[in-house]
Tab-separated table of C-alpha atoms in Angstrom:
chain	number	residue	atom	x	y	z
A	1	UNK	CA	-89.336	24.193	188.613
A	2	UNK	CA	-85.851	22.701	188.807
A	3	UNK	CA	-87.163	19.255	187.920
A	4	UNK	CA	-88.899	20.687	184.844
A	5	UNK	CA	-85.667	22.383	183.812
A	6	UNK	CA	-83.666	19.165	184.233
A	7	UNK	CA	-86.271	17.236	182.245
A	8	UNK	CA	-86.087	19.835	179.460
A	9	UNK	CA	-82.280	19.583	179.388
A	10	UNK	CA	-82.461	15.788	179.149
A	11	UNK	CA	-85.053	15.980	176.384
A	12	UNK	CA	-83.032	18.559	174.439
A	13	UNK	CA	-79.915	16.399	174.616
A	14	UNK	CA	-81.872	13.358	173.403
A	15	UNK	CA	-83.352	15.222	170.423
A	16	UNK	CA	-80.019	16.862	169.514
A	17	UNK	CA	-78.290	13.487	169.584
A	18	UNK	CA	-80.873	12.044	167.220
A	19	UNK	CA	-80.669	15.089	164.935
A	20	UNK	CA	-76.863	14.810	164.815
A	21	UNK	CA	-77.102	11.103	164.016
A	22	UNK	CA	-79.553	11.663	161.171
A	23	UNK	CA	-77.605	14.576	159.651
A	24	UNK	CA	-74.327	12.652	159.889
A	25	UNK	CA	-75.713	10.120	157.388
A	26	UNK	CA	-75.983	12.753	154.668
A	27	UNK	CA	-73.419	13.271	151.915
A	28	UNK	CA	-71.883	15.605	152.761
A	29	UNK	CA	-72.517	15.006	156.452
A	30	UNK	CA	-73.513	18.118	158.393
A	31	UNK	CA	-73.834	18.916	162.074
A	32	UNK	CA	-76.827	20.586	163.676
A	33	UNK	CA	-74.913	23.890	163.847
A	34	UNK	CA	-74.022	23.584	160.178
A	35	UNK	CA	-77.694	22.977	159.407
A	36	UNK	CA	-78.484	26.200	161.270
A	37	UNK	CA	-75.968	28.033	159.068
A	38	UNK	CA	-77.736	26.817	155.937
A	39	UNK	CA	-81.128	27.613	157.443
A	40	UNK	CA	-80.152	31.190	158.349
A	41	UNK	CA	-78.639	31.724	154.906
A	42	UNK	CA	-81.874	30.550	153.297
A	43	UNK	CA	-83.858	32.890	155.539
A	44	UNK	CA	-81.641	35.693	154.307
A	45	UNK	CA	-82.017	34.700	150.633
A	46	UNK	CA	-81.375	37.545	148.236
A	47	UNK	CA	-79.485	39.508	150.873
A	48	UNK	CA	-75.932	39.106	152.033
A	49	UNK	CA	-75.298	37.860	155.548
A	50	UNK	CA	-72.147	38.933	157.370
A	51	UNK	CA	-70.058	36.444	159.325
A	52	UNK	CA	-70.551	38.511	162.491
A	53	UNK	CA	-74.345	38.413	162.045
A	54	UNK	CA	-74.263	34.667	161.524
A	55	UNK	CA	-72.026	34.225	164.555
A	56	UNK	CA	-74.592	36.017	166.710
A	57	UNK	CA	-77.482	33.957	165.345
A	58	UNK	CA	-75.577	30.736	166.090
A	59	UNK	CA	-74.390	31.935	169.490
A	60	UNK	CA	-70.860	30.883	168.506
A	61	UNK	CA	-67.621	32.806	168.604
A	62	UNK	CA	-66.530	34.569	165.449
A	63	UNK	CA	-63.540	32.224	165.114
A	64	UNK	CA	-65.670	29.060	165.506
A	65	UNK	CA	-68.116	30.380	162.911
A	66	UNK	CA	-65.275	31.239	160.525
A	67	UNK	CA	-63.764	27.740	160.853
A	68	UNK	CA	-67.139	26.196	160.054
A	69	UNK	CA	-67.511	28.419	157.004
A	70	UNK	CA	-64.037	27.530	155.718
A	71	UNK	CA	-64.977	23.841	155.822
A	72	UNK	CA	-68.267	24.552	154.090
A	73	UNK	CA	-66.635	26.588	151.364
A	74	UNK	CA	-63.620	24.369	150.695
A	75	UNK	CA	-65.003	20.859	151.055
A	76	UNK	CA	-68.750	21.056	150.521
A	77	UNK	CA	-69.284	23.965	148.105
A	78	UNK	CA	-72.515	24.904	149.882
A	79	UNK	CA	-71.624	28.563	150.438
A	80	UNK	CA	-69.724	31.399	148.835
A	81	UNK	CA	-67.952	34.132	150.736
A	82	UNK	CA	-67.340	37.527	149.208
A	83	UNK	CA	-65.907	40.815	150.309
A	84	UNK	CA	-68.547	43.342	151.368
A	85	UNK	CA	-69.505	46.031	148.864
A	86	UNK	CA	-69.544	48.985	151.262
A	87	UNK	CA	-67.001	47.781	153.806
A	88	UNK	CA	-64.141	45.859	152.220
A	89	UNK	CA	-63.222	44.387	155.636
A	90	UNK	CA	-66.552	42.600	155.990
A	91	UNK	CA	-67.237	39.175	154.523
A	92	UNK	CA	-70.653	38.259	153.123
A	93	UNK	CA	-71.913	34.685	152.887
A	94	UNK	CA	-74.420	33.276	150.419
A	95	UNK	CA	-75.944	29.842	149.875
A	96	UNK	CA	-75.015	28.068	146.617
A	97	UNK	CA	-77.303	25.828	144.569
A	98	UNK	CA	-75.524	22.826	146.123
A	99	UNK	CA	-76.172	24.384	149.529
A	100	UNK	CA	-79.870	24.587	148.718
A	101	UNK	CA	-79.862	20.863	147.844
A	102	UNK	CA	-78.065	19.940	151.066
A	103	UNK	CA	-80.447	22.119	153.069
A	104	UNK	CA	-83.479	20.513	151.430
A	105	UNK	CA	-82.330	17.022	152.422
A	106	UNK	CA	-81.345	18.200	155.900
A	107	UNK	CA	-84.782	19.761	156.437
A	108	UNK	CA	-86.448	16.467	155.559
A	109	UNK	CA	-84.266	14.674	158.082
A	110	UNK	CA	-84.851	17.340	160.751
A	111	UNK	CA	-88.617	17.202	160.187
A	112	UNK	CA	-88.630	13.402	160.409
A	113	UNK	CA	-86.866	13.489	163.776
A	114	UNK	CA	-88.859	16.387	165.214
A	115	UNK	CA	-92.191	14.925	164.121
A	116	UNK	CA	-91.524	11.972	166.441
A	117	UNK	CA	-91.406	14.436	169.328
A	118	UNK	CA	-94.144	16.827	168.219
A	119	UNK	CA	-96.448	16.290	171.190
A	120	UNK	CA	-93.661	16.693	173.721
A	121	UNK	CA	-92.286	19.760	171.908
A	122	UNK	CA	-95.721	21.366	171.979
A	123	UNK	CA	-96.098	20.576	175.681
A	124	UNK	CA	-92.689	22.016	176.547
A	125	UNK	CA	-93.042	25.092	174.416
A	126	UNK	CA	-96.744	25.738	174.792
A	127	UNK	CA	-96.782	26.260	171.034
A	128	UNK	CA	-99.605	25.081	168.848
A	129	UNK	CA	-98.598	23.692	165.440
A	130	UNK	CA	-100.999	25.106	162.835
């Protein structure tokens, strides 16, 4: 079992490295975690997503998530952050049109990398791709 776990860790690192490399060639360049932010915002389309909710989904600290969002808002214009309607202390995040464009390109890059590993991913996860 340990050998399987170590093999999975090695494989995950290899795929993440390739994903990071591919996403870094975008303009603006994004990291895998930043891609996840865009992905989760798209999944939440039409509804606000709180920073604390996003932090949990990313398994990052609230401060690390906030720093990432500041970069996204100030330099990339892929998100907007607004004060919550009900609770003025909460911050809601939404994807912008530019964010949708960046996400679309990132998804293509992610799919291209993951498709190279489809058989191995299926074997590790026991998941059938329909």
